[in-house]
Amino acid sequence: MKKNLKIALLQTRCGENPQENLKHTLKLAEEAGSQGAKIICTNELFRSQYFCQSEDHKYFDLAEEIPGPSTEAFSAIARKYQAVVIASLFEKRASGLYHNTAVVIDADGSFLGLYRKMHIPDDPLYYEKFYFTPGDVGFKTWQTRYGKIGVLICWDQWYPEAARLTALQGAEILFYPTAIGWHPSEKEKYGRNQHGAWETIQRAHAVANGCYVAAINRVGLERPIGGDGIEFWGQSFVAGTSGQILQKASVDQEEILYAELDMDDVNTTRVHWPFLRDRRIDAYGDIVRRFID
Amino acid sequence: MKKNLKIALLQTRCGENPQENLKHTLKLAEEAGSQGAKIICTNELFRSQYFCQSEDHKYFDLAEEIPGPSTEAFSAIARKYQAVVIASLFEKRASGLYHNTAVVIDADGSFLGLYRKMHIPDDPLYYEKFYFTPGDVGFKTWQTRYGKIGVLICWDQWYPEAARLTALQGAEILFYPTAIGWHPSEKEKYGRNQHGAWETIQRAHAVANGCYVAAINRVGLERPIGGDGIEFWGQSFVAGTSGQILQKASVDQEEILYAELDMDDVNTTRVHWPFLRDRRIDAYGDIVRRFID
């Protein structure tokens, strides 16, 4: 008998009112739960528009403590639908100490743990280093009721090391809550390659590790400080254990993206493509160097 | 002014006679040189049919010393056309000690060095562990006349660690001489995903490291021990620094695949997608563990 697992990715459009965004995402999570999804994941920092387009101290007020009101709300949904919930939140850990954090809530509503984004970008309109202290809990995998999962966040997706270190802990699915889009002025010239690179490297994490990958992005043009803003490119997707695209959301519409995963495929793929067997761990030491010069 | 570099990948069909295969590949290398290619790369072990389909001591006689007759022949072509040549050879290092090796010859015909395949597969019809001692010279990058290049071989292509460790030495192009194909009986059911995984993960090495990737495969059905044999899937390709396919060869025809690379793209991509800046080298130590359990 196949060990099938239904997962749901919440691809939303984020408005100006954080309370409304939370309410809306909770409603979609309820919808996903009622449709039988067993693991539900939000996009990155879904509670607000992507405020990192500028460096402004006022945005620190958006952060919340963990556990806190958001985790409580998601716990109730997890319990009601017996579904694991992964939620991406702006964490206030202490005064002057904030993280870009994902929480994992098990299917009984209990708080399993959190992951703090390890790789923090700082690029035009993505000024995250101003807001988020780099994670200090390392790469993590959790045994949930429905399988072992790992969570990484957005910029982490460009690092094969992050996927590997999570998979080496036994993760069968890697979730990547994400907020990424085009600079509208660059889209025509670079947009296709930018999106292609994003999709390709995450599909490759599935290949390298023989696991599933789920990337959850938002949609919509956001201009919190005016200007051209960022056009989030949606296209949330689920990749199978050979990196093949199983399900893919639209570029500009809100939607719950569902996928049915045959969890036996993880073992089958890893046996038939035994990459883990042949890793040259005796020769990888220099991975911890900044550059080999 | 653009720093353009023309490279050539020799996608061949390998026959039963090693001398004929060498002669044929040398002829194609001459053709590529005369067309202005500045770096020329063979497919993996082009001198023979893929003998690793069985474990037979007689095949060790195919090996040669390095430097030896093949490197001498390629040196002459390198010198004549002022082109770098990368050739994949079955190396006899000593009695009972053989490697799957790639040699790099600079544009003046001088021997720059060799790389010995680090990751050795052992799977149905790919019984390489019988023949090849795992490489002991680590991951390498060479400064050639036309740029810094790294060479990895076939099974290495599934390991992000190998690409990273080569790129961290400054490689601007990663070459992957390869011999990979379908088991004919599996092709219909699994063939598409198998090839897709192969292409995806190598494109992702380009993305992760902001470099070019060139994969050189062979074509043809080879049945050295009868049976179904292996149908090599060709489709050699060159990926740009965002992982986009720049050029791609056919699935079943011999050809010289040319690509013109703008070498400034490596720096531009790495500046605009500054993944190297943000690596969490403080947190990657467990990469050298077999499994984190």
Coordinates of C-alpha atoms in Angstrom, one line a residue:
Chain A
M1 CA 0.0 0.0 0.0
K2 CA 1.3 3.4 -0.9
K3 CA 2.2 5.8 1.9
N4 CA 0.6 8.8 0.4
L5 CA 0.8 12.2 2.0
K6 CA -1.1 15.3 1.0
I7 CA 0.6 18.6 1.5
A8 CA -0.6 22.1 0.9
L9 CA 1.3 25.3 0.1
L10 CA -0.3 28.6 0.8
Q11 CA 0.6 31.0 -2.0
T12 CA -1.0 34.3 -1.0
R13 CA -1.1 38.0 -1.9
C14 CA -0.1 40.0 1.1
G15 CA -1.9 43.2 1.8
E16 CA -1.1 46.2 4.0
N17 CA -2.9 45.1 7.1
P18 CA -1.0 42.4 9.1
Q19 CA -4.1 41.3 11.0
E20 CA -6.0 40.8 7.8
N21 CA -3.1 38.8 6.3
L22 CA -3.0 36.5 9.3
K23 CA -6.7 36.1 9.2
H24 CA -6.6 35.3 5.5
T25 CA -3.8 32.8 5.8
L26 CA -5.5 31.1 8.8
K27 CA -8.6 30.8 6.6
L28 CA -6.6 29.2 3.8
A29 CA -5.0 26.8 6.3
E30 CA -8.5 25.8 7.5
E31 CA -9.5 25.2 3.9
A32 CA -6.4 23.1 3.3
G33 CA -7.0 21.1 6.5
S34 CA -10.6 20.5 5.6
Q35 CA -9.4 19.2 2.2
G36 CA -7.3 16.6 4.0
A37 CA -3.9 18.2 3.7
K38 CA -1.6 16.7 6.4
I39 CA 1.2 19.2 6.2
I40 CA 0.4 22.9 5.5
C41 CA 3.1 25.6 4.9
T42 CA 2.8 29.3 4.6
N43 CA 5.0 31.6 2.4
E44 CA 7.8 33.6 4.0
L45 CA 6.7 36.4 6.4
F46 CA 3.1 36.2 5.1
R47 CA 1.8 38.4 7.8
S48 CA 3.1 41.6 6.1
Q49 CA 4.1 43.0 2.9
Y50 CA 7.8 42.5 2.3
F51 CA 9.1 45.4 4.4
C52 CA 12.8 44.6 3.8
Q53 CA 12.5 46.8 0.7
S54 CA 13.7 49.6 3.0
E55 CA 15.6 49.9 6.3
D56 CA 13.1 51.4 8.7
H57 CA 13.0 50.9 12.4
K58 CA 9.2 51.1 12.5
Y59 CA 9.0 47.7 10.9
F60 CA 10.5 46.0 14.0
D61 CA 7.0 46.5 15.5
L62 CA 5.7 43.8 13.1
A63 CA 7.7 41.2 15.0
E64 CA 6.1 38.9 17.6
E65 CA 7.3 36.6 20.2
I66 CA 7.4 32.8 19.7
P67 CA 5.3 31.1 20.9
G68 CA 2.8 33.9 20.6
P69 CA -0.5 34.8 19.0
S70 CA 0.3 33.4 15.5
T71 CA 1.6 30.1 16.8
E72 CA -1.5 29.8 19.1
A73 CA -3.8 30.3 16.1
F74 CA -2.0 27.8 14.0
S75 CA -1.9 25.3 16.8
A76 CA -5.6 25.4 17.0
I77 CA -5.9 24.6 13.3
A78 CA -3.3 21.9 13.5
R79 CA -5.2 20.2 16.3
K80 CA -8.6 20.6 14.6
Y81 CA -7.5 19.1 11.4
Q82 CA -4.7 16.8 12.7
A83 CA -2.3 18.5 10.3
V84 CA 1.3 19.7 10.7
V85 CA 1.6 23.4 10.2
I86 CA 4.8 25.3 9.2
A87 CA 4.5 29.0 9.6
S88 CA 7.1 31.7 8.7
L89 CA 7.2 34.5 11.3
F90 CA 9.1 37.6 12.1
E91 CA 10.4 36.7 15.5
K92 CA 11.2 39.1 18.4
R93 CA 13.6 37.1 20.5
A94 CA 14.7 40.0 22.7
S95 CA 15.0 43.8 22.5
G96 CA 17.3 44.4 19.5
L97 CA 17.4 40.7 18.6
Y98 CA 15.1 39.6 15.8
H99 CA 15.1 36.6 13.5
N100 CA 13.4 35.4 10.3
T101 CA 12.0 32.2 11.8
A102 CA 9.8 29.3 10.8
V103 CA 7.8 27.3 13.4
V104 CA 6.8 23.7 13.2
I105 CA 3.6 22.6 14.9
D106 CA 2.8 18.9 15.0
A107 CA -0.6 17.4 14.1
D108 CA -1.7 17.4 17.8
G109 CA -1.2 21.2 18.0
S110 CA 2.0 20.9 20.0
F111 CA 5.0 23.2 19.3
L112 CA 7.7 21.0 17.8
G113 CA 10.4 23.7 17.4
L114 CA 11.7 26.5 15.3
Y115 CA 14.3 27.2 12.6
R116 CA 16.0 30.5 12.3
K117 CA 17.0 31.5 8.8
M118 CA 20.7 30.9 8.5
H119 CA 21.6 32.7 5.3
I120 CA 20.6 36.4 5.3
P121 CA 20.6 38.4 2.0
D122 CA 21.4 42.0 1.6
D123 CA 20.7 43.2 -1.9
P124 CA 18.8 46.0 -3.5
L125 CA 15.2 46.0 -2.0
Y126 CA 16.1 42.9 0.0
Y127 CA 17.8 44.6 3.0
E128 CA 17.4 41.7 5.4
K129 CA 20.7 42.0 7.2
F130 CA 19.2 45.1 8.8
Y131 CA 16.4 43.2 10.4
F132 CA 17.4 39.6 10.9
T133 CA 20.2 38.3 13.0
P134 CA 21.5 35.1 11.3
G135 CA 20.1 31.9 12.8
D136 CA 22.0 30.3 15.6
V137 CA 20.1 27.0 15.9
G138 CA 21.7 25.4 12.9
F139 CA 20.0 23.2 10.3
K140 CA 17.1 21.1 11.7
T141 CA 14.9 18.2 10.9
W142 CA 11.8 17.2 12.9
Q143 CA 10.0 14.0 13.2
T144 CA 6.4 15.0 12.7
R145 CA 3.4 12.7 12.8
Y146 CA 3.6 12.3 9.0
G147 CA 7.3 12.1 8.4
K148 CA 10.6 13.7 8.9
I149 CA 10.7 17.2 7.5
G150 CA 13.2 20.0 7.3
V151 CA 12.5 23.7 6.9
L152 CA 14.8 26.3 5.3
I153 CA 13.9 29.8 4.4
C154 CA 14.3 31.7 1.1
W155 CA 17.9 32.8 0.7
D156 CA 18.9 29.4 2.2
Q157 CA 17.5 27.8 -1.0
W158 CA 20.7 28.9 -2.9
Y159 CA 23.0 26.9 -0.7
P160 CA 23.4 23.1 -1.4
E161 CA 25.1 22.9 2.0
A162 CA 21.9 23.8 3.8
A163 CA 19.8 21.2 1.9
R164 CA 22.5 18.6 2.5
L165 CA 22.9 19.2 6.2
T166 CA 19.1 19.1 6.7
A167 CA 18.7 15.9 4.6
L168 CA 21.6 14.2 6.4
Q169 CA 19.4 14.4 9.5
G170 CA 16.9 12.3 7.7
A171 CA 14.5 14.9 6.2
E172 CA 12.2 13.4 3.6
I173 CA 10.7 16.8 2.6
L174 CA 12.4 20.2 2.5
F175 CA 10.1 23.1 2.8
Y176 CA 11.2 26.5 1.7
P177 CA 8.9 29.4 2.7
T178 CA 10.0 32.2 0.3
A179 CA 9.4 35.8 -0.7
I180 CA 11.1 36.4 -4.0
G181 CA 10.3 38.3 -7.1
W182 CA 11.4 40.5 -9.9
H183 CA 12.6 44.1 -9.9
P184 CA 10.0 45.2 -12.6
S185 CA 12.7 47.1 -14.5
E186 CA 14.9 44.0 -14.8
K187 CA 12.1 41.5 -15.5
E188 CA 12.2 41.6 -19.3
K189 CA 16.0 41.2 -19.6
Y190 CA 16.8 39.0 -16.6
G191 CA 13.5 37.6 -15.3
R192 CA 13.5 34.3 -17.1
N193 CA 17.0 33.3 -16.0
Q194 CA 16.4 34.6 -12.4
H195 CA 13.3 32.5 -12.0
G196 CA 14.9 29.5 -13.8
A197 CA 17.9 29.6 -11.5
W198 CA 15.6 29.6 -8.5
E199 CA 13.5 26.7 -9.6
T200 CA 16.5 24.7 -10.9
I201 CA 18.6 24.9 -7.7
Q202 CA 15.7 23.8 -5.5
R203 CA 14.8 20.9 -7.8
A204 CA 18.5 20.0 -7.6
H205 CA 18.3 19.8 -3.8
A206 CA 15.7 17.1 -4.3
V207 CA 18.0 15.3 -6.8
A208 CA 21.1 15.5 -4.6
N209 CA 19.3 14.3 -1.5
G210 CA 16.6 12.0 -2.9
C211 CA 13.9 13.9 -1.1
Y212 CA 10.9 16.0 -1.9
V213 CA 11.2 19.8 -2.1
A214 CA 8.3 22.3 -1.6
A215 CA 8.9 26.0 -2.3
I216 CA 6.2 28.4 -1.2
N217 CA 6.2 31.9 -2.6
R218 CA 3.9 34.9 -2.6
V219 CA 2.3 36.8 -5.5
G220 CA 1.6 40.4 -6.2
L221 CA 3.3 43.7 -6.8
E222 CA 4.3 45.3 -3.5
R223 CA 5.4 48.9 -3.2
P224 CA 5.6 49.8 0.5
I225 CA 8.0 52.6 -0.2
G226 CA 6.7 53.5 -3.6
G227 CA 9.1 53.1 -6.5
D228 CA 8.9 50.1 -8.8
G229 CA 8.6 47.7 -5.9
I230 CA 8.9 44.0 -6.2
E231 CA 6.7 41.8 -8.4
F232 CA 6.6 38.5 -6.5
W233 CA 6.7 35.6 -9.0
G234 CA 4.6 33.0 -7.3
Q235 CA 5.1 29.7 -9.0
S236 CA 5.3 27.8 -5.8
F237 CA 6.1 24.2 -6.6
V238 CA 6.6 20.7 -5.3
A239 CA 9.5 18.7 -6.8
G240 CA 9.6 14.9 -6.6
T241 CA 12.6 12.9 -5.5
S242 CA 14.2 13.0 -8.9
G243 CA 13.7 16.8 -9.0
Q244 CA 10.8 16.6 -11.4
I245 CA 8.1 19.2 -11.0
L246 CA 5.0 17.5 -9.5
Q247 CA 2.8 20.6 -9.0
K248 CA 3.3 24.2 -9.8
A249 CA 1.2 27.3 -8.9
S250 CA 0.5 30.3 -11.1
V251 CA 2.7 33.3 -11.5
D252 CA 0.1 35.9 -10.2
Q253 CA -2.8 34.2 -8.5
E254 CA -3.5 33.3 -4.9
E255 CA -3.9 29.6 -4.5
I256 CA -3.5 26.6 -2.3
L257 CA -1.2 24.2 -4.1
Y258 CA -1.8 20.6 -3.2
A259 CA 0.5 17.7 -3.9
E260 CA 0.1 14.0 -3.0
L261 CA 3.5 12.5 -2.1
D262 CA 4.3 8.8 -2.2
M263 CA 6.6 8.8 0.8
D264 CA 8.1 5.4 -0.2
D265 CA 9.7 7.2 -3.1
V266 CA 12.3 8.7 -0.8
N267 CA 13.7 5.3 0.2
T268 CA 13.4 3.9 -3.4
T269 CA 15.2 6.8 -4.9
R270 CA 18.0 6.7 -2.3
V271 CA 18.5 3.0 -2.9
H272 CA 18.5 3.3 -6.7
W273 CA 20.6 6.5 -6.8
P274 CA 22.9 5.8 -3.8
F275 CA 24.6 9.2 -3.7
L276 CA 24.8 9.1 0.1
R277 CA 26.8 5.9 -0.1
D278 CA 29.6 7.4 -2.1
R279 CA 30.1 10.8 -0.5
R280 CA 33.8 11.5 -0.1
I281 CA 33.6 12.8 3.4
D282 CA 37.3 12.4 3.8
A283 CA 37.8 15.2 1.1
Y284 CA 35.0 17.7 2.0
G285 CA 36.8 19.5 4.9
D286 CA 37.5 22.6 2.9
I287 CA 33.8 23.3 2.6
V288 CA 34.1 25.3 5.8
R289 CA 36.6 27.7 4.2
R290 CA 35.5 31.0 2.8
F291 CA 37.5 30.5 -0.3
I292 CA 40.4 28.2 -1.2
D293 CA 43.1 30.7 -2.1
Chain B
M1 CA 35.0 44.5 -25.0
K2 CA 33.6 41.1 -24.2
K3 CA 36.0 38.4 -23.1
N4 CA 34.5 35.7 -25.3
L5 CA 35.7 32.1 -25.2
K6 CA 34.8 29.4 -27.6
I7 CA 34.7 25.9 -26.2
A8 CA 34.0 22.5 -27.9
L9 CA 32.6 19.3 -26.4
L10 CA 33.3 16.1 -28.3
Q11 CA 30.1 14.0 -28.2
T12 CA 31.1 10.7 -29.9
R13 CA 29.9 7.2 -30.5
C14 CA 32.5 4.8 -29.2
G15 CA 33.3 1.6 -31.3
E16 CA 35.0 -1.6 -30.4
N17 CA 38.5 -0.6 -31.5
P18 CA 40.3 1.7 -29.0
Q19 CA 42.8 2.8 -31.6
E20 CA 40.0 3.8 -33.9
N21 CA 38.2 5.7 -31.2
L22 CA 41.4 7.6 -30.3
K23 CA 42.0 8.4 -33.9
H24 CA 38.5 9.5 -34.4
T25 CA 38.5 11.8 -31.3
L26 CA 41.8 13.3 -32.3
K27 CA 40.3 14.1 -35.7
L28 CA 37.3 15.8 -34.0
A29 CA 39.7 17.7 -31.7
E30 CA 41.6 18.9 -34.8
E31 CA 38.3 20.0 -36.4
A32 CA 37.3 21.9 -33.2
G33 CA 40.8 23.5 -33.0
S34 CA 40.6 24.5 -36.7
Q35 CA 37.2 26.1 -35.9
G36 CA 38.7 28.3 -33.3
A37 CA 37.8 26.4 -30.1
K38 CA 40.0 27.4 -27.3
I39 CA 39.1 24.7 -24.8
I40 CA 38.2 21.2 -26.1
C41 CA 36.9 18.4 -23.9
T42 CA 36.3 14.7 -24.7
N43 CA 33.6 12.5 -23.1
E44 CA 34.5 10.1 -20.4
L45 CA 36.8 7.2 -21.4
F46 CA 36.1 7.8 -25.0
R47 CA 38.9 5.4 -26.0
S48 CA 36.7 2.4 -25.5
Q49 CA 33.2 1.2 -25.2
Y50 CA 31.9 1.5 -21.6
F51 CA 33.6 -1.7 -20.3
C52 CA 32.3 -1.2 -16.7
Q53 CA 29.1 -3.1 -17.8
S54 CA 30.9 -6.2 -16.5
E55 CA 33.8 -7.0 -14.1
D56 CA 36.4 -8.6 -16.3
H57 CA 40.1 -8.4 -15.7
K58 CA 40.9 -8.3 -19.4
Y59 CA 39.7 -4.7 -19.5
F60 CA 42.6 -3.5 -17.4
D61 CA 44.7 -3.9 -20.5
L62 CA 42.9 -0.9 -21.9
A63 CA 44.5 1.4 -19.3
E64 CA 47.6 3.5 -20.2
E65 CA 50.2 5.5 -18.3
I66 CA 49.9 9.2 -17.9
P67 CA 51.7 10.9 -19.5
G68 CA 51.5 8.4 -22.4
P69 CA 50.5 8.0 -26.0
S70 CA 47.2 9.7 -25.6
T71 CA 48.5 12.7 -23.8
E72 CA 51.2 13.1 -26.3
A73 CA 48.8 13.0 -29.2
F74 CA 46.5 15.6 -27.5
S75 CA 49.5 17.8 -26.7
A76 CA 50.4 18.0 -30.3
I77 CA 46.9 19.2 -31.1
A78 CA 46.9 21.7 -28.2
R79 CA 50.1 23.2 -29.5
K80 CA 49.1 23.2 -33.1
Y81 CA 45.8 25.1 -32.4
Q82 CA 46.8 26.9 -29.2
A83 CA 43.9 25.2 -27.5
V84 CA 43.5 23.8 -24.0
V85 CA 42.6 20.1 -24.2
I86 CA 40.8 18.0 -21.5
A87 CA 40.9 14.3 -22.1
S88 CA 39.4 11.6 -20.0
L89 CA 41.6 8.5 -19.8
F90 CA 41.8 5.1 -18.1
E91 CA 45.0 5.5 -16.1
K92 CA 47.4 2.8 -15.1
R93 CA 49.2 4.3 -12.2
A94 CA 50.9 1.1 -11.0
S95 CA 50.3 -2.6 -11.2
G96 CA 46.9 -3.2 -9.5
L97 CA 46.3 0.6 -9.2
Y98 CA 44.1 2.2 -11.8
H99 CA 42.1 5.4 -11.9
N100 CA 39.4 7.1 -13.9
T101 CA 41.4 10.2 -14.8
A102 CA 41.2 13.5 -16.7
V103 CA 44.2 15.3 -18.0
V104 CA 44.5 19.0 -18.7
I105 CA 46.8 20.1 -21.3
D106 CA 47.5 23.9 -21.7
A107 CA 47.4 25.8 -25.0
D108 CA 51.1 25.5 -25.5
G109 CA 50.9 21.7 -25.3
S110 CA 52.3 21.4 -21.8
F111 CA 50.9 19.0 -19.3
L112 CA 49.1 21.0 -16.6
G113 CA 48.0 18.2 -14.4
L114 CA 45.4 15.5 -13.8
Y115 CA 42.3 14.9 -11.8
R116 CA 41.3 11.5 -10.6
K117 CA 37.6 10.8 -10.3
M118 CA 36.7 11.1 -6.6
H119 CA 33.2 9.6 -6.5
I120 CA 33.1 6.0 -7.9
P121 CA 29.7 4.4 -8.7
D122 CA 28.8 0.8 -8.4
D123 CA 25.4 0.1 -9.8
P124 CA 23.9 -2.4 -12.3
L125 CA 26.1 -2.2 -15.5
Y126 CA 28.2 0.6 -13.9
Y127 CA 30.6 -1.5 -11.9
E128 CA 33.3 1.1 -11.6
K129 CA 34.4 0.2 -8.1
F130 CA 36.0 -2.9 -9.6
Y131 CA 38.2 -0.9 -11.9
F132 CA 38.9 2.5 -10.4
T133 CA 40.6 3.4 -7.2
P134 CA 38.9 6.5 -5.8
G135 CA 40.9 9.6 -6.6
D136 CA 43.5 10.8 -4.1
V137 CA 44.4 14.2 -5.5
G138 CA 41.3 16.0 -4.3
F139 CA 39.3 18.6 -6.2
K140 CA 41.3 20.8 -8.5
T141 CA 41.3 23.9 -10.5
W142 CA 43.9 25.0 -13.1
Q143 CA 44.8 28.3 -14.4
T144 CA 44.9 27.7 -18.2
R145 CA 45.8 30.3 -20.8
Y146 CA 42.1 31.0 -21.3
G147 CA 40.8 30.9 -17.7
K148 CA 40.5 29.0 -14.6
I149 CA 38.8 25.6 -15.1
G150 CA 37.9 22.6 -13.0
V151 CA 37.3 19.1 -14.2
L152 CA 35.1 16.6 -12.5
I153 CA 34.0 13.2 -13.9
C154 CA 30.5 11.7 -14.3
W155 CA 29.4 10.4 -10.9
D156 CA 31.0 13.5 -9.4
Q157 CA 28.3 15.4 -11.1
W158 CA 25.7 14.3 -8.5
Y159 CA 27.7 15.9 -5.6
P160 CA 27.2 19.6 -4.9
E161 CA 30.3 19.3 -2.6
A162 CA 32.5 18.5 -5.5
A163 CA 31.3 21.5 -7.6
R164 CA 31.6 23.8 -4.6
L165 CA 35.1 22.7 -3.7
T166 CA 36.3 23.2 -7.2
A167 CA 34.6 26.5 -7.6
L168 CA 36.0 27.7 -4.3
Q169 CA 39.4 27.4 -5.9
G170 CA 38.3 29.9 -8.5
A171 CA 37.0 27.7 -11.3
E172 CA 35.1 29.7 -13.9
I173 CA 34.0 26.6 -15.9
L174 CA 33.4 23.1 -14.6
F175 CA 33.8 20.4 -17.2
Y176 CA 32.1 17.0 -16.7
P177 CA 33.3 14.3 -19.0
T178 CA 30.5 11.7 -18.7
A179 CA 29.3 8.3 -19.8
I180 CA 25.7 7.9 -18.8
G181 CA 22.7 6.4 -20.4
W182 CA 19.5 4.4 -20.0
H183 CA 19.0 0.8 -19.3
P184 CA 16.7 0.2 -22.3
S185 CA 14.2 -1.7 -20.3
E186 CA 13.8 1.2 -17.9
K187 CA 13.8 4.0 -20.4
E188 CA 10.1 4.3 -21.0
K189 CA 9.2 4.4 -17.3
Y190 CA 12.1 6.2 -15.7
G191 CA 14.1 7.6 -18.6
R192 CA 12.7 11.1 -18.6
N193 CA 13.2 11.7 -14.9
Q194 CA 16.7 10.1 -14.9
H195 CA 17.9 12.4 -17.7
G196 CA 16.1 15.4 -16.1
A197 CA 17.8 14.8 -12.8
W198 CA 21.2 14.7 -14.5
E199 CA 20.7 17.9 -16.4
T200 CA 19.1 19.7 -13.5
I201 CA 21.7 19.0 -10.9
Q202 CA 24.5 20.1 -13.2
R203 CA 22.7 23.3 -14.1
A204 CA 22.3 23.9 -10.4
H205 CA 26.1 23.7 -9.9
A206 CA 26.3 26.6 -12.3
V207 CA 23.7 28.5 -10.3
A208 CA 25.2 27.8 -6.9
N209 CA 28.7 28.8 -7.9
G210 CA 28.0 31.4 -10.6
C211 CA 30.1 29.6 -13.1
Y212 CA 29.7 27.8 -16.4
V213 CA 29.1 24.1 -16.6
A214 CA 29.9 21.9 -19.6
A215 CA 28.8 18.2 -19.6
I216 CA 30.2 16.0 -22.3
N217 CA 28.4 12.6 -22.9
R218 CA 28.6 9.9 -25.5
V219 CA 25.9 8.5 -27.7
G220 CA 25.0 5.0 -29.0
L221 CA 23.8 1.7 -27.7
E222 CA 26.7 -0.4 -26.3
R223 CA 26.4 -4.1 -25.6
P224 CA 30.0 -5.3 -24.9
I225 CA 28.6 -8.3 -23.0
G226 CA 25.4 -8.7 -24.9
G227 CA 22.1 -8.2 -23.0
D228 CA 20.2 -5.0 -23.3
G229 CA 23.3 -2.9 -22.9
I230 CA 23.3 0.8 -22.2
E231 CA 21.8 3.4 -24.5
F232 CA 23.9 6.5 -23.9
W233 CA 21.8 9.6 -23.9
G234 CA 24.1 12.2 -25.5
Q235 CA 22.6 15.6 -24.8
S236 CA 25.9 17.1 -23.9
F237 CA 25.2 20.7 -22.9
V238 CA 26.7 24.0 -21.7
A239 CA 24.9 25.9 -19.0
G240 CA 25.4 29.6 -18.3
T241 CA 26.2 31.2 -15.0
S242 CA 22.5 31.3 -14.1
G243 CA 22.1 27.6 -15.0
Q244 CA 20.4 28.4 -18.3
I245 CA 21.0 26.0 -21.2
L246 CA 23.2 27.8 -23.7
Q247 CA 23.8 24.9 -26.1
K248 CA 22.7 21.3 -26.2
A249 CA 23.6 18.4 -28.4
S250 CA 21.3 15.7 -29.8
V251 CA 20.3 12.5 -28.1
D252 CA 21.8 10.1 -30.6
Q253 CA 24.1 11.8 -33.0
E254 CA 27.8 12.4 -32.9
E255 CA 28.7 16.1 -32.9
I256 CA 31.0 18.8 -31.8
L257 CA 29.0 21.0 -29.5
Y258 CA 30.4 24.6 -29.6
A259 CA 29.5 27.4 -27.1
E260 CA 30.7 31.0 -26.9
L261 CA 31.1 32.0 -23.3
D262 CA 31.3 35.6 -22.1
M263 CA 33.8 35.1 -19.3
D264 CA 32.8 38.5 -17.7
D265 CA 29.5 36.8 -16.8
V266 CA 31.2 34.9 -14.0
N267 CA 32.2 38.0 -12.1
T268 CA 28.9 39.8 -12.9
T269 CA 26.8 36.9 -11.8
R270 CA 28.8 36.4 -8.6
V271 CA 28.5 40.1 -7.7
H272 CA 24.7 40.3 -8.4
W273 CA 24.0 36.9 -6.8
P274 CA 26.5 37.1 -3.9
F275 CA 26.0 33.5 -2.6
L276 CA 29.7 33.2 -1.8
R277 CA 29.4 36.3 0.5
D278 CA 26.8 34.7 2.8
R279 CA 27.9 31.1 3.2
R280 CA 27.6 30.0 6.8
I281 CA 30.9 28.4 7.0
D282 CA 30.6 28.4 10.8
A283 CA 27.7 25.9 10.5
Y284 CA 28.8 23.6 7.7
G285 CA 31.2 21.4 9.7
D286 CA 28.9 18.4 9.7
I287 CA 29.2 18.1 5.9
V288 CA 32.0 15.7 6.6
R289 CA 29.8 13.3 8.5
R290 CA 28.4 10.3 6.8
F291 CA 25.0 10.9 8.3
I292 CA 23.8 13.0 11.2
D293 CA 22.1 10.4 13.4

